[in-house]
C-alpha positions as semicolon CSV with decimal commas, in nm:
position;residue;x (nm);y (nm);z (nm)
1;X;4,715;0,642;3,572
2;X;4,986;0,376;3,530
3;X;4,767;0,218;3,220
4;X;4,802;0,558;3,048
5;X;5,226;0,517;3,123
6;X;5,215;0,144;3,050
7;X;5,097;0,255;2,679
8;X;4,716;0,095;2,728
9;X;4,503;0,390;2,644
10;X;4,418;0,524;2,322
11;X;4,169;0,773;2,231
12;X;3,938;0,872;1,915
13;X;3,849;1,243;1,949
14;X;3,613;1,376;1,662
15;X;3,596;1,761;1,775
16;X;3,613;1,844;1,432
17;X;3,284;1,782;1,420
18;X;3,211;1,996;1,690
19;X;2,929;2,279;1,602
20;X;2,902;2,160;1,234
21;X;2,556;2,253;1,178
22;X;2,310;1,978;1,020
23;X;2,091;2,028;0,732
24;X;1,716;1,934;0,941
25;X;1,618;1,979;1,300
26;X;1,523;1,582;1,225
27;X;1,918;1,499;1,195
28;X;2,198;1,460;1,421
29;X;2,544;1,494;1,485
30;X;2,766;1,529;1,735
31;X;3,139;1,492;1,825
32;X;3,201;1,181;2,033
33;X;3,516;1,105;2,192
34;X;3,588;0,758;2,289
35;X;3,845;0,551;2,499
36;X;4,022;0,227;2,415
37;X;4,235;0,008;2,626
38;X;4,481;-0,274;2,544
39;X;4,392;-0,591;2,710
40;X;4,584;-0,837;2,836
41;X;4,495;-1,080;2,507
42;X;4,625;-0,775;2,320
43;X;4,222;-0,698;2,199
44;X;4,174;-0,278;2,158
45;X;3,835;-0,261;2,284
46;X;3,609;0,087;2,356
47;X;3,589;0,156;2,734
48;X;3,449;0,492;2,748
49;X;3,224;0,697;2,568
50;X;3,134;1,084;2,561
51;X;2,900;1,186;2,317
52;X;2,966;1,539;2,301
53;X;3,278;1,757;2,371
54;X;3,201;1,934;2,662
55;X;3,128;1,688;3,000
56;X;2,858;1,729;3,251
57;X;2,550;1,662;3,348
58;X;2,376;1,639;3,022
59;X;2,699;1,415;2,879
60;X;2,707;1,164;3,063
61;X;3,017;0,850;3,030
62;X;2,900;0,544;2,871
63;X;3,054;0,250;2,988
64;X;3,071;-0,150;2,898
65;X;2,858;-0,183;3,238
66;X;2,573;0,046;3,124
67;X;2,261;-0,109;3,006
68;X;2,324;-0,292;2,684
69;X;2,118;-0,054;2,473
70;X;2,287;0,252;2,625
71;X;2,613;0,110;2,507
72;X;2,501;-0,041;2,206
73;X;2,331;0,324;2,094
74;X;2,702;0,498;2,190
75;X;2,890;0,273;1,975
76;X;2,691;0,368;1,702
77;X;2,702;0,722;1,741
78;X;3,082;0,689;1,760
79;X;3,067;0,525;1,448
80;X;2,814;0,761;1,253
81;X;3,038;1,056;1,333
82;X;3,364;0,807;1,198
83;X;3,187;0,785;0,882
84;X;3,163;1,147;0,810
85;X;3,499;1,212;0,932
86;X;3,602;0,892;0,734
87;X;3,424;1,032;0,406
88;X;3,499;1,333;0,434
89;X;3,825;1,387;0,574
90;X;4,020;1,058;0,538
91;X;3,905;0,971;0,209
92;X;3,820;1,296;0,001
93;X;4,035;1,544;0,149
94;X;4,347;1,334;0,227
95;X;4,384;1,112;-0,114
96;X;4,184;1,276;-0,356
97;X;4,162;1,644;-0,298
98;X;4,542;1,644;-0,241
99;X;4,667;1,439;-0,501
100;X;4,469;1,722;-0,736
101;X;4,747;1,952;-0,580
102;X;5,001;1,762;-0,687
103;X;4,876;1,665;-1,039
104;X;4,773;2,020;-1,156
105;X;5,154;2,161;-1,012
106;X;5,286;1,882;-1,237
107;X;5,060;1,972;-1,519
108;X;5,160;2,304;-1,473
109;X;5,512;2,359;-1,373
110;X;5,656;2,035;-1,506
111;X;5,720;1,920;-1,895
112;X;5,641;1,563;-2,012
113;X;6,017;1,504;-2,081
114;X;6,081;1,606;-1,665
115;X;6,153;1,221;-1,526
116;X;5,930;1,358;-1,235
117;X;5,638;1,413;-1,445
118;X;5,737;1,073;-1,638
119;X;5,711;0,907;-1,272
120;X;5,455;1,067;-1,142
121;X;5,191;1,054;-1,436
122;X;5,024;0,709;-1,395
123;X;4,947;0,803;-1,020
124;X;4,739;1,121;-1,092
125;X;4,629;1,015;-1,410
126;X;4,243;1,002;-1,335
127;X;4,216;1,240;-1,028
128;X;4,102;1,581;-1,192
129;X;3,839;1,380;-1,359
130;X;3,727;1,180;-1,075
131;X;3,734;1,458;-0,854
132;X;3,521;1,661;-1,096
133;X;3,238;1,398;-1,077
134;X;3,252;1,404;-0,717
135;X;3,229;1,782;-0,680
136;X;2,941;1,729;-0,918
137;X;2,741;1,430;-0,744
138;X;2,887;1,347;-0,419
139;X;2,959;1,679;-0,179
140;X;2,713;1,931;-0,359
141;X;2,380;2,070;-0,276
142;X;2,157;1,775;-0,335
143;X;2,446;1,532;-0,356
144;X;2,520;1,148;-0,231
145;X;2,637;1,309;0,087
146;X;2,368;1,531;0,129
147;X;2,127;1,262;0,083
148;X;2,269;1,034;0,333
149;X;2,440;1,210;0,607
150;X;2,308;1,475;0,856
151;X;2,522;1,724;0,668
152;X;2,445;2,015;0,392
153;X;2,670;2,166;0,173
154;X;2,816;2,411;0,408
155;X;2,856;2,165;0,701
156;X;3,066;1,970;0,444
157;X;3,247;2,252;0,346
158;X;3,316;2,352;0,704
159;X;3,450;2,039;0,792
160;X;3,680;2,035;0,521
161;X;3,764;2,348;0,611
162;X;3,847;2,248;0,943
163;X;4,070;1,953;0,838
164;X;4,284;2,189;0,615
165;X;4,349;2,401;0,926
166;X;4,516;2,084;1,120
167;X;4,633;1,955;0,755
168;X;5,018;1,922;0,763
169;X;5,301;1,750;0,486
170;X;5,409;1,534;0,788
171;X;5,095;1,385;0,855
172;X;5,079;1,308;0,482
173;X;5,396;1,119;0,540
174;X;5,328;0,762;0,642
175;X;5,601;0,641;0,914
176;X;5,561;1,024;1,077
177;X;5,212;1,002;1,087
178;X;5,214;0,675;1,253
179;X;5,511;0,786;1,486
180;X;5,280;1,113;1,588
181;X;4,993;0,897;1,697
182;X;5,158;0,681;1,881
183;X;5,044;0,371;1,701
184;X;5,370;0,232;1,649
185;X;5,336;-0,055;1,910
186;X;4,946;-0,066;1,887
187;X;4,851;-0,473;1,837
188;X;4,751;-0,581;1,527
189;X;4,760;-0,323;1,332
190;X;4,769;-0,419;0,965
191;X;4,711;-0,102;0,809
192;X;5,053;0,019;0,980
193;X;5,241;-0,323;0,899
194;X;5,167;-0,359;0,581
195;X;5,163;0,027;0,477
196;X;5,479;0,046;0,591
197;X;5,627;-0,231;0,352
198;X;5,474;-0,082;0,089
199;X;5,604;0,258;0,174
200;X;5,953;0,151;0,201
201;X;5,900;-0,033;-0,146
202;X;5,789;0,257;-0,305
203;X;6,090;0,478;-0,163
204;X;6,352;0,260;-0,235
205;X;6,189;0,269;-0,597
206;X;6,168;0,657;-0,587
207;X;6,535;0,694;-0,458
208;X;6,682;0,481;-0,697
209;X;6,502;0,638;-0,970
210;X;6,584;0,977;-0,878
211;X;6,954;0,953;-0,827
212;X;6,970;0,813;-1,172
213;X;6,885;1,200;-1,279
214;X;7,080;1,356;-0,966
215;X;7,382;1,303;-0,908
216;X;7,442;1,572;-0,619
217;X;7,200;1,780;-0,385
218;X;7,301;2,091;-0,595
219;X;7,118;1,939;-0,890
220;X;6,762;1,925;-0,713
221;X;6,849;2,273;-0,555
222;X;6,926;2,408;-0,936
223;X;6,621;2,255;-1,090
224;X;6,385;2,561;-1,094
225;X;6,091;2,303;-1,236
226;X;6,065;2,125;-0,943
227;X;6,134;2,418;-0,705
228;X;5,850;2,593;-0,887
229;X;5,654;2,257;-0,903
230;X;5,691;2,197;-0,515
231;X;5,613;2,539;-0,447
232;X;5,273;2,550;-0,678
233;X;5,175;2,207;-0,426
234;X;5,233;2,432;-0,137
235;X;5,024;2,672;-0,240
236;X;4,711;2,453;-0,280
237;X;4,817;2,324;0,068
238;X;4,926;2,480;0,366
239;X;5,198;2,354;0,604
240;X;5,434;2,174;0,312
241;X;5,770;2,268;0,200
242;X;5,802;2,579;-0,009
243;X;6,172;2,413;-0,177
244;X;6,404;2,101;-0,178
245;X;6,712;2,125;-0,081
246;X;6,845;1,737;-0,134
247;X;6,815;1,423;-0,321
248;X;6,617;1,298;-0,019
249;X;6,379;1,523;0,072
250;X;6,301;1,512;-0,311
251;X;6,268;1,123;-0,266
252;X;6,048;1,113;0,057
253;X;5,827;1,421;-0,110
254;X;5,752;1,165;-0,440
255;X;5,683;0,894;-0,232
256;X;5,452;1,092;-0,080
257;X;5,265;1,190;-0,372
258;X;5,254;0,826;-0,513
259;X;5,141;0,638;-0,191
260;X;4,817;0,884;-0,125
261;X;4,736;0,772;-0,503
262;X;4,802;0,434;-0,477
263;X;4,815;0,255;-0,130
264;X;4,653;0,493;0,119
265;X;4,358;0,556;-0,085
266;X;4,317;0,174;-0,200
267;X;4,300;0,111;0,208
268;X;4,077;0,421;0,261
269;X;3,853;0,286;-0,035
270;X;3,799;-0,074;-0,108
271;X;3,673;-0,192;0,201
272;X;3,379;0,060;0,219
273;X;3,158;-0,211;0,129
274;X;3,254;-0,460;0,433
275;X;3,270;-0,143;0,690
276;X;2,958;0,039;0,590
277;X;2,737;-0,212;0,426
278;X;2,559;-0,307;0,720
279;X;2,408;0,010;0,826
280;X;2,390;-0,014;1,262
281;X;2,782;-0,093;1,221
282;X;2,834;0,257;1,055
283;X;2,556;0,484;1,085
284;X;2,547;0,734;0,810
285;X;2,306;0,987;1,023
286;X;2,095;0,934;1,326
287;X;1,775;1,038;1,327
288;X;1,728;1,046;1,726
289;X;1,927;1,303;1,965
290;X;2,206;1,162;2,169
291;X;2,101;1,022;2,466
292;X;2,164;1,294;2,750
293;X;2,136;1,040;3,036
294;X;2,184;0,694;3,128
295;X;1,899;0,428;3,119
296;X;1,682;0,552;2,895
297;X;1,719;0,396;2,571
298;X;1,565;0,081;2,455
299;X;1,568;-0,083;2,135
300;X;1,260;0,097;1,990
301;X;1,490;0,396;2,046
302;X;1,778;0,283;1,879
303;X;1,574;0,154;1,555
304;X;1,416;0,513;1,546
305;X;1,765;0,670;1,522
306;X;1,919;0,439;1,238
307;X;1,888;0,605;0,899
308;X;1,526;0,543;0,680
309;X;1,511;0,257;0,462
310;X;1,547;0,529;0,174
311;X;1,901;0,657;0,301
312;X;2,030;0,319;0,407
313;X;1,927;0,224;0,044
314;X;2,149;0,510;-0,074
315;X;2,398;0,416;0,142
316;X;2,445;0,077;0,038
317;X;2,452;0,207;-0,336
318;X;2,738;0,428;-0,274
319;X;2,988;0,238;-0,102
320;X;2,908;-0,086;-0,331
321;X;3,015;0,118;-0,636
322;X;3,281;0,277;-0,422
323;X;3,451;-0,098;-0,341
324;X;3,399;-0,223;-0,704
325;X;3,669;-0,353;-0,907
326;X;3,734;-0,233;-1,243
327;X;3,865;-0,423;-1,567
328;X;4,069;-0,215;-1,728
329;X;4,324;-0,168;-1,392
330;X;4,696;-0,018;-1,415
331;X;4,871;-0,142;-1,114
332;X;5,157;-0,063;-0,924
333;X;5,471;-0,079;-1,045
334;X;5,288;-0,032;-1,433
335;X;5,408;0,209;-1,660
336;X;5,244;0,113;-1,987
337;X;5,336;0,413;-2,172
338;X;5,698;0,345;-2,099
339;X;5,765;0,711;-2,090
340;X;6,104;0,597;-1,995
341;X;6,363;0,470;-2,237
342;X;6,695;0,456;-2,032
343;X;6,813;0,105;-1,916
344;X;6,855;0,199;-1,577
345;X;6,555;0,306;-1,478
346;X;6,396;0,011;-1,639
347;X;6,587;-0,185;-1,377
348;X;6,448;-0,020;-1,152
349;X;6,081;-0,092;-1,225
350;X;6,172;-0,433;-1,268
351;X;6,327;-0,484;-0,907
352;X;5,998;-0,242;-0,725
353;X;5,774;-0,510;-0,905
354;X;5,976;-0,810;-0,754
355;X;5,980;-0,631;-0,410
356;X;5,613;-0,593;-0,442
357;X;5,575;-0,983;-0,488
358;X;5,727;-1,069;-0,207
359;X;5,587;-0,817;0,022
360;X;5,260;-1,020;-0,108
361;X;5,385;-1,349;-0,002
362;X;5,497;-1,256;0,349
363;X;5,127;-1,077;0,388
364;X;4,992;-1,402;0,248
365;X;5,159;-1,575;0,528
366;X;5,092;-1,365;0,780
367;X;4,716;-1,400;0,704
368;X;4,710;-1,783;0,695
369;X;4,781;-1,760;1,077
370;X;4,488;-1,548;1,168
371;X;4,156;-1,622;1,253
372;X;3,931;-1,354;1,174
373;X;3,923;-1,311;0,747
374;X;4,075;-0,988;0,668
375;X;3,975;-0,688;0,468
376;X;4,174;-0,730;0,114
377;X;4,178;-0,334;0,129
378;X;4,554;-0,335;-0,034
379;X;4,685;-0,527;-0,364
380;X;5,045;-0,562;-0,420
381;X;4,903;-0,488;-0,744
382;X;4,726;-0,162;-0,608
383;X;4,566;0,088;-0,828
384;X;4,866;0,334;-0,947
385;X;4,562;0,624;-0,949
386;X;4,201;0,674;-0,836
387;X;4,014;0,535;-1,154
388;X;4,127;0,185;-1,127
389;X;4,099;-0,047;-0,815
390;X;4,189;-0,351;-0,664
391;X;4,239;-0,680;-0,822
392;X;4,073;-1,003;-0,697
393;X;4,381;-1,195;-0,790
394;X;4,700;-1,091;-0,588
395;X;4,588;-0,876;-0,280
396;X;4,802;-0,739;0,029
397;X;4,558;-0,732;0,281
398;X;4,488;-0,569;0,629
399;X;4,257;-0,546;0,899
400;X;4,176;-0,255;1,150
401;X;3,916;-0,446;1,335
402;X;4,227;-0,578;1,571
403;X;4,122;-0,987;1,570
404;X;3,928;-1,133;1,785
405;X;3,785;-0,798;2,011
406;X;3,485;-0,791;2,145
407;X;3,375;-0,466;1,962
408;X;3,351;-0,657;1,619
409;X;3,387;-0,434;1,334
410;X;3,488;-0,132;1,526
411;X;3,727;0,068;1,316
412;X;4,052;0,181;1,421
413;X;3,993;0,519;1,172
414;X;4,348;0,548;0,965
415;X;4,404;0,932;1,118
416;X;4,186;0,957;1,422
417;X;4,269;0,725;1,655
418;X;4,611;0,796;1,870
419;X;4,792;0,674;2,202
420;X;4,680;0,893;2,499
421;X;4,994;1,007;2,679
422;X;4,878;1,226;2,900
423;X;4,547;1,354;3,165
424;X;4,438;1,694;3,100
425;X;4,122;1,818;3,229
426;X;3,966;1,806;2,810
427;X;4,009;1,432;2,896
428;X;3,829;1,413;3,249
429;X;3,665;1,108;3,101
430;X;3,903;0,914;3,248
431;X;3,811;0,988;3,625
432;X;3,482;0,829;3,566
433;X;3,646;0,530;3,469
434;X;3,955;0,397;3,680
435;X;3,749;0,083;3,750
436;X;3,735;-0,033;3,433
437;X;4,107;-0,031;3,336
């Protein structure tokens, strides 16, 4: 397996989805794992396909070679159970069900006059309200969900549930979350490049804000608001830090909280439209059973398992409003309450707002090189919270469709995909498949 040593092989695994049951014995789901392998033009492109967790007989290994409509049909399945993890999991759970940790803690344990609630504020501004409207149209009984996906309320519950149990502060971190997947070499990956610019703008930002109000690690350790605040967000999630103990684990635990609200959930967001607009590239359900062997699928088959006209519809509604822009934006970098009155952290603002620019002009210029037009899924001047999105004027943009592959459209998910560094027998996918790689 020198491709798996050589750093070629990456792998999507969606066993959370595993036994989630679906709301009609007309609907399907399943939990797909799927291989991808670096090229030599530097292309990640699917190799291997299981459709369900558990290999045999009845799962068989879909390959490029297969019949066209056998591989066509598994590429969609991967994708239909990438949009409920994507929904679900990448987008509700990880940017707007957490940042509601963090904003009631701040309402709660934190005074307006706190420069942490003064930095914080514009970030979480929207989120309880947002999120309200979501628990009350989009993941209930008889909600957008519901109506689109193979799911019910308790399969969404359960796999929320689920993601909570794997849910950890250092996956929440950017650069460790990349690091732990492995992507950090992957080709062409945008969403890494330019996340991490924007990352290390915002932290520089945070840090020099922050030691403007401490001036030692003893002065976050004595500071029993944001000990108490910190430990209120690790109540609402598991697997964070209960205290602080210095001026940078304070920093890199801000930075958190204001790149969910702004950057990761503008790239988790905006593009919905582009990925999930046209409906075979991103299956909402599938109205067929997986295929349980090889050669039997034709196109009739694959027609009758795309969603109705009547979901698609639905579908298409949803993620349009999703991507739309609004009029009335705060951006990044924007504090138009300028809760804060002292010089220096005015300064600041003013240099994160320059560093912004130019992280916009060397995206810009990355971009004029490619050839395949980019998703404008982040602005420089991104949403500071989740009621106001992207601009049409200055836009930091990324891709996860790698250029140029022959899998067009397929989405290198933000927290799914990872570098396979190692055979085990869960993975004996790979023995069906040394001839490919």
């Amino acid at each position: 397996m020198t491709q798996i040593n050589a750093g070629k092989i990456y792998i999507v695994d969606y066993e959370i989805l595993k036994g989630v049951p679906t709301s009609s014995d007309q609907l399907y789901l399943t939990a797909p794992l799927c291989l991808l392998y670096k090229n030599r033009l530097d292309q990640i492109v699917p190799i291997a396909i299981q459709l369900n967790q558990t290999p045999g007989e009845k799962s068989p290994i879909f390959l490029p070679n297969d019949n066209e409509y056998d591989w066509m049909l598994a590429k969609m399945w991967v994708k239909s159970a990438d949009f409920i993890v994507h929904q679900l999991v990448t987008h509700l759970l990880k940017t707007h069900l957490i940042s509601e940790v963090f904003q009631m803690a701040m309402h709660r344990q934190l005074p307006p006059v706190h420069p942490v609630y003064k930095l914080l504020k514009p970030h979480v501004r929207f989120t309880t309200a947002i999120n309200a409207v979501a628990r009350e149209k989009l993941i209930n009984e008889g909600g957008i969900i519901t109506k689109i996906s193979s799911l019910d309320g308790k399969g969404i519950n359960e796999v929320i549930r689920s993601a909570m149990e794997t849910l950890s502060y250092e996956s929440l971190c950017f650069p460790e979350d990349i690091k732990a997947r492995g992507m950090e070499d992957a080709p062409k990956y945008y969403y890494r490049d330019d996340g991490m610019k924007i990352w290390e703008a915002i932290y520089n930002f945070v840090s020099a804000v922050v030691n403007i109000y401490y001036d030692s690690d003893e002065k976050v350790q004595g500071d029993e608001e944001i000990q108490v605040f910190v430990k209120d967000c690790h109540t609402g999630m598991n697997k964070s830090p209960i205290s602080l103990n210095t001026r940078e684990e304070l920093v890199k635990y801000l930075t958190v909280v204001i790149f969910i609200a702004s950057a990761q959930h503008a790239a988790v967001n905006f593009g919905q439209f582009e990925w999930y607009g046209w409906i075979p590239n991103s299956p909402s359900t599938m109205r067929k059973p997986p295929p349980d062997q090889k050669g039997k699928v034709d196109m009739k088959y694959i027609m009758e398992s795309l969603p109705d006209r009547g979901r698609s519809r639905t579908t298409l509604g949803a993620v349009w409003a999703l991507s739309r822009f609004q009029t009335d934006e705060l951006f990044l970098g924007t504090y138009p309450e300028m809760c804060f009155t002292e010089e220096p952290v005015k300064e600041a603002i003013k240099t994160f707002r320059k560093k912004l620019e130019e992280v916009t002009k060397e995206i810009r210029s990355r971009n004029e090189g490619l050839t395949f037009g980019l998703l404008n899924l982040y602005n420089i001047k991104l949403n500071s919270s989740f009621k106001s999105q992207p601009s049409q004027e200055l836009r930091v943009s990324r891709s996860e469709s790698c250029c140029e592959q022959p899998f067009p459209g397929y989405h290198l998910v933000f927290d799914q995909v990872k570098l396979l560094k190692q055979v085990t027998e869960e993975y004996v996918v790979l023995k069906e498949i040394k001839h490919q790689l």
